[in-house]
PDB file of C-alpha atoms in Angstrom:
ATOM      1  CA  MET A  10      48.822  32.135  67.308  1.00 56.00           C
ATOM      2  CA  VAL A  11      47.556  29.001  65.360  1.00 60.00           C
ATOM      3  CA  MET A  12      45.878  29.713  62.019  1.00 62.00           C
ATOM      4  CA  LEU A  13      43.226  27.289  61.050  1.00 62.00           C
ATOM      5  CA  ARG A  14      43.724  26.184  57.266  1.00 61.00           C
ATOM      6  CA  LYS A  15      40.604  26.400  54.863  1.00 61.00           C
ATOM      7  CA  ASN A  16      39.551  22.810  53.538  1.00 62.00           C
ATOM      8  CA  ASN A  17      38.940  23.408  49.851  1.00 62.00           C
ATOM      9  CA  ALA A  18      38.440  19.509  49.042  1.00 64.00           C
ATOM     10  CA  PHE A  19      35.312  17.588  49.018  1.00 66.00           C
ATOM     11  CA  GLY A  20      34.721  15.766  52.403  1.00 80.00           C
ATOM     12  CA  MET A  21      33.449  12.236  52.473  1.00 82.00           C
ATOM     13  CA  ILE A  22      29.772  13.118  52.577  1.00 86.00           C
ATOM     14  CA  GLU A  23      29.776  15.433  49.657  1.00 85.00           C
ATOM     15  CA  ALA A  24      31.756  12.731  47.488  1.00 83.00           C
ATOM     16  CA  ILE A  25      29.048  10.171  48.326  1.00 88.00           C
ATOM     17  CA  ILE A  26      26.140  12.662  47.638  1.00 89.00           C
ATOM     18  CA  ALA A  27      27.682  13.614  44.280  1.00 88.00           C
ATOM     19  CA  LEU A  28      28.270   9.972  43.441  1.00 90.00           C
ATOM     20  CA  SER A  29      24.874   8.897  44.274  1.00 93.00           C
ATOM     21  CA  ILE A  30      23.308  11.547  42.157  1.00 92.00           C
ATOM     22  CA  THR A  31      25.427  10.558  39.354  1.00 91.00           C
ATOM     23  CA  CYS A  32      24.246   6.882  39.610  1.00 91.00           C
ATOM     24  CA  ILE A  33      20.680   8.003  39.652  1.00 90.00           C
ATOM     25  CA  VAL A  34      20.913   9.946  36.543  1.00 88.00           C
ATOM     26  CA  LEU A  35      22.925   7.052  34.751  1.00 85.00           C
ATOM     27  CA  SER A  36      20.376   4.597  35.779  1.00 85.00           C
ATOM     28  CA  ILE A  37      17.418   6.622  34.463  1.00 84.00           C
ATOM     29  CA  SER A  38      19.045   7.229  31.230  1.00 81.00           C
ATOM     30  CA  ILE A  39      20.088   3.512  30.810  1.00 83.00           C
ATOM     31  CA  THR A  40      16.505   2.473  31.326  1.00 80.00           C
ATOM     32  CA  GLY A  41      15.545   5.052  28.645  1.00 84.00           C
ATOM     33  CA  ILE A  42      18.094   3.847  26.384  1.00 88.00           C
ATOM     34  CA  ASN A  43      16.972   0.168  26.765  1.00 87.00           C
ATOM     35  CA  GLN A  44      13.258   1.201  26.097  1.00 88.00           C
ATOM     36  CA  TYR A  45      14.374   2.875  22.995  1.00 92.00           C
ATOM     37  CA  LYS A  46      16.303   0.032  21.681  1.00 92.00           C
ATOM     38  CA  LEU A  47      13.337  -2.307  22.196  1.00 92.00           C
ATOM     39  CA  ARG A  48      10.944   0.208  20.329  1.00 93.00           C
ATOM     40  CA  ILE A  49      13.541   0.382  17.454  1.00 95.00           C
ATOM     41  CA  GLU A  50      13.879  -3.484  17.449  1.00 95.00           C
ATOM     42  CA  GLU A  51      10.077  -3.680  16.878  1.00 95.00           C
ATOM     43  CA  LYS A  52      10.124  -1.096  14.167  1.00 95.00           C
ATOM     44  CA  GLN A  53      12.921  -3.137  12.369  1.00 96.00           C
ATOM     45  CA  PHE A  54      11.010  -6.302  12.747  1.00 96.00           C
ATOM     46  CA  LEU A  55       7.812  -4.846  11.324  1.00 95.00           C
ATOM     47  CA  GLN A  56       9.994  -3.489   8.238  1.00 95.00           C
ATOM     48  CA  SER A  57      11.960  -6.858   8.040  1.00 96.00           C
ATOM     49  CA  PHE A  58       8.528  -8.437   7.879  1.00 94.00           C
ATOM     50  CA  LYS A  59       7.015  -6.416   5.156  1.00 93.00           C
ATOM     51  CA  PHE A  60      10.290  -6.338   3.092  1.00 94.00           C
ATOM     52  CA  SER A  61      10.515 -10.091   3.142  1.00 94.00           C
ATOM     53  CA  TRP A  62       6.895 -10.707   2.196  1.00 90.00           C
ATOM     54  CA  THR A  63       7.139  -8.336  -0.793  1.00 89.00           C
ATOM     55  CA  ASN A  64      10.490  -9.755  -2.027  1.00 91.00           C
ATOM     56  CA  THR A  65       8.981 -13.227  -1.681  1.00 89.00           C
ATOM     57  CA  LEU A  66       6.015 -12.314  -3.619  1.00 87.00           C
ATOM     58  CA  ASN A  67       7.970 -10.617  -6.414  1.00 88.00           C
ATOM     59  CA  TYR A  68      10.462 -13.544  -6.337  1.00 89.00           C
ATOM     60  CA  SER A  69       7.644 -16.252  -6.872  1.00 87.00           C
ATOM     61  CA  TYR A  70       5.993 -14.254  -9.573  1.00 86.00           C
ATOM     62  CA  LEU A  71       9.185 -13.762 -11.473  1.00 88.00           C
ATOM     63  CA  SER A  72      10.636 -17.090 -11.107  1.00 87.00           C
ATOM     64  CA  ASN A  73       7.166 -18.757 -11.573  1.00 87.00           C
ATOM     65  CA  SER A  74       7.768 -20.934  -8.327  1.00 87.00           C
ATOM     66  CA  THR A  75       5.603 -21.554  -5.307  1.00 88.00           C
ATOM     67  CA  CYS A  76       6.885 -19.991  -2.132  1.00 89.00           C
ATOM     68  CA  GLU A  77       5.594 -20.218   1.317  1.00 89.00           C
ATOM     69  CA  MET A  78       5.634 -18.189   4.718  1.00 90.00           C
ATOM     70  CA  ILE A  79       5.894 -20.268   7.790  1.00 90.00           C
ATOM     71  CA  VAL A  80       5.379 -18.800  11.019  1.00 91.00           C
ATOM     72  CA  LEU A  81       6.921 -20.661  13.870  1.00 91.00           C
ATOM     73  CA  PRO A  82       5.755 -19.057  17.017  1.00 88.00           C
ATOM     74  CA  ASP A  83       7.612 -21.497  19.326  1.00 89.00           C
ATOM     75  CA  GLU A  84      10.925 -20.586  17.687  1.00 92.00           C
ATOM     76  CA  GLN A  85      10.005 -17.039  17.455  1.00 93.00           C
ATOM     77  CA  LYS A  86      10.901 -16.758  13.802  1.00 94.00           C
ATOM     78  CA  ILE A  87       8.984 -16.539  10.066  1.00 94.00           C
ATOM     79  CA  VAL A  88      10.663 -18.509   7.322  1.00 94.00           C
ATOM     80  CA  PHE A  89      10.093 -17.376   3.617  1.00 93.00           C
ATOM     81  CA  LYS A  90      10.917 -20.399   1.574  1.00 92.00           C
ATOM     82  CA  ASP A  91      10.928 -21.347  -2.028  1.00 92.00           C
ATOM     83  CA  ILE A  92       9.358 -24.905  -1.962  1.00 88.00           C
ATOM     84  CA  ASP A  93       9.877 -25.736  -5.663  1.00 84.00           C
ATOM     85  CA  GLY A  94      13.486 -25.015  -5.386  1.00 78.00           C
ATOM     86  CA  ASN A  95      13.723 -26.162  -1.602  1.00 86.00           C
ATOM     87  CA  LYS A  96      15.549 -23.177  -0.469  1.00 90.00           C
ATOM     88  CA  GLU A  97      15.166 -20.587   2.350  1.00 91.00           C
ATOM     89  CA  LEU A  98      14.769 -17.105   1.036  1.00 92.00           C
ATOM     90  CA  ASN A  99      14.771 -15.214   4.464  1.00 94.00           C
ATOM     91  CA  VAL A 100      14.334 -15.693   8.085  1.00 95.00           C
ATOM     92  CA  VAL A 101      12.859 -12.997  10.324  1.00 96.00           C
ATOM     93  CA  LYS A 102      13.323 -13.306  14.043  1.00 96.00           C
ATOM     94  CA  ILE A 103      10.190 -12.381  16.026  1.00 95.00           C
ATOM     95  CA  PRO A 104      11.248 -10.251  19.063  1.00 95.00           C
ATOM     96  CA  GLU A 105      10.201 -12.040  22.471  1.00 93.00           C
ATOM     97  CA  TYR A 106       7.571  -9.298  23.236  1.00 94.00           C
ATOM     98  CA  ILE A 107       5.874  -9.701  19.990  1.00 94.00           C
ATOM     99  CA  LYS A 108       3.363 -12.619  19.743  1.00 92.00           C
ATOM    100  CA  TYR A 109       1.830 -13.965  16.575  1.00 91.00           C
ATOM    101  CA  GLY A 110      -2.050 -13.347  17.008  1.00 87.00           C
ATOM    102  CA  ASN A 111      -3.165 -15.929  14.490  1.00 82.00           C
ATOM    103  CA  GLY A 112      -2.761 -18.728  16.925  1.00 76.00           C
ATOM    104  CA  GLY A 113      -0.168 -21.565  16.360  1.00 76.00           C
ATOM    105  CA  SER A 114       1.965 -22.185  13.481  1.00 75.00           C
ATOM    106  CA  LYS A 115       0.755 -21.167   9.969  1.00 81.00           C
ATOM    107  CA  ILE A 116       1.865 -21.739   6.543  1.00 81.00           C
ATOM    108  CA  ILE A 117       0.772 -19.241   3.794  1.00 82.00           C
ATOM    109  CA  LYS A 118       1.377 -20.088   0.019  1.00 81.00           C
ATOM    110  CA  ILE A 119       2.587 -17.287  -2.071  1.00 78.00           C
ATOM    111  CA  ASN A 120       2.714 -17.973  -5.864  1.00 75.00           C
ATOM    112  CA  GLY A 121       2.617 -14.487  -7.538  1.00 66.00           C
ATOM    113  CA  SER A 122      -1.064 -14.001  -7.037  1.00 67.00           C
ATOM    114  CA  SER A 123      -2.475 -14.509  -3.518  1.00 68.00           C
ATOM    115  CA  LYS A 124      -5.326 -15.359  -1.410  1.00 74.00           C
ATOM    116  CA  GLY A 125      -6.586 -12.815   1.135  1.00 79.00           C
ATOM    117  CA  TYR A 126      -5.048 -13.301   4.566  1.00 84.00           C
ATOM    118  CA  THR A 127      -4.970 -11.455   7.629  1.00 89.00           C
ATOM    119  CA  ILE A 128      -1.691 -11.700   9.889  1.00 91.00           C
ATOM    120  CA  ILE A 129      -1.667 -10.286  13.291  1.00 93.00           C
ATOM    121  CA  PHE A 130       1.158  -9.345  15.642  1.00 94.00           C
ATOM    122  CA  ILE A 131       0.635  -8.135  19.032  1.00 94.00           C
ATOM    123  CA  SER A 132       3.243  -6.135  20.965  1.00 95.00           C
ATOM    124  CA  SER A 133       3.360  -6.412  24.726  1.00 94.00           C
ATOM    125  CA  LEU A 134       5.941  -3.625  24.750  1.00 91.00           C
ATOM    126  CA  SER A 135       4.010  -0.753  22.887  1.00 92.00           C
ATOM    127  CA  GLY A 136       0.548  -2.358  23.591  1.00 93.00           C
ATOM    128  CA  LYS A 137      -0.268  -2.335  19.853  1.00 95.00           C
ATOM    129  CA  ARG A 138      -1.928  -4.795  17.625  1.00 95.00           C
ATOM    130  CA  TYR A 139      -0.478  -4.857  14.098  1.00 95.00           C
ATOM    131  CA  THR A 140      -2.793  -6.247  11.512  1.00 94.00           C
ATOM    132  CA  PHE A 141      -1.444  -6.915   7.833  1.00 92.00           C
ATOM    133  CA  LYS A 142      -4.220  -7.616   5.362  1.00 90.00           C
ATOM    134  CA  VAL A 143      -2.971  -9.293   2.293  1.00 85.00           C
ATOM    135  CA  GLN A 144      -4.966  -8.049  -0.834  1.00 83.00           C
ATOM    136  CA  LEU A 145      -6.633 -10.916  -2.897  1.00 77.00           C
ATOM    137  CA  HIS A 146      -4.685 -11.679  -5.884  1.00 72.00           C
ATOM    138  CA  TRP A 147      -2.435  -8.546  -5.645  1.00 74.00           C
ATOM    139  CA  GLY A 148      -0.775  -9.953  -2.502  1.00 75.00           C
ATOM    140  CA  GLU A 149       0.179  -6.401  -1.455  1.00 79.00           C
ATOM    141  CA  ILE A 150       0.095  -5.914   2.383  1.00 84.00           C
ATOM    142  CA  LEU A 151      -1.952  -3.220   3.892  1.00 85.00           C
ATOM    143  CA  GLU A 152      -1.031  -2.379   7.512  1.00 89.00           C
ATOM    144  CA  ASN A 153      -3.373  -1.392  10.384  1.00 89.00           C
ATOM    145  CA  VAL A 154      -2.063  -0.401  13.724  1.00 90.00           C
ATOM    146  CA  GLU A 155      -4.303  -0.088  16.686  1.00 91.00           C
ATOM    147  CA  LYS A 156      -3.800   0.373  20.457  1.00 90.00           C
ATOM    148  CA  ILE A 157      -5.169  -2.296  22.673  1.00 84.00           C
TER     149      ILE A 157
END
């Protein structure tokens, strides 16, 4: 009498099914992680821009020098610079999916008290328009965010 053995191991088909389910779950989570990283990068850019603006405004007021903010959309960066001392104070990289909404290159003079300006960034990732209004004389930035 021949006894048949019971097979306790996975067969080839079961292994392929388990592997494909694992790959699908991993691909979904990796896509979510990448989107999360891009959203964080957008928030960091906006915080860095506001921080650099405030620091440059304070620096120009305390050192009694004229500074400028130069937006270079082709190079995807914003340069904060002391034009009296001819030195760069800070460079903020603009993410690829954020466009400067005021047109081409722009130079804004900062000298402790400021003219009124409107600075616009448009994000294709989140579908939001970030409008920064620079208060006349104070130079403080007021942020407005709207869905487009």
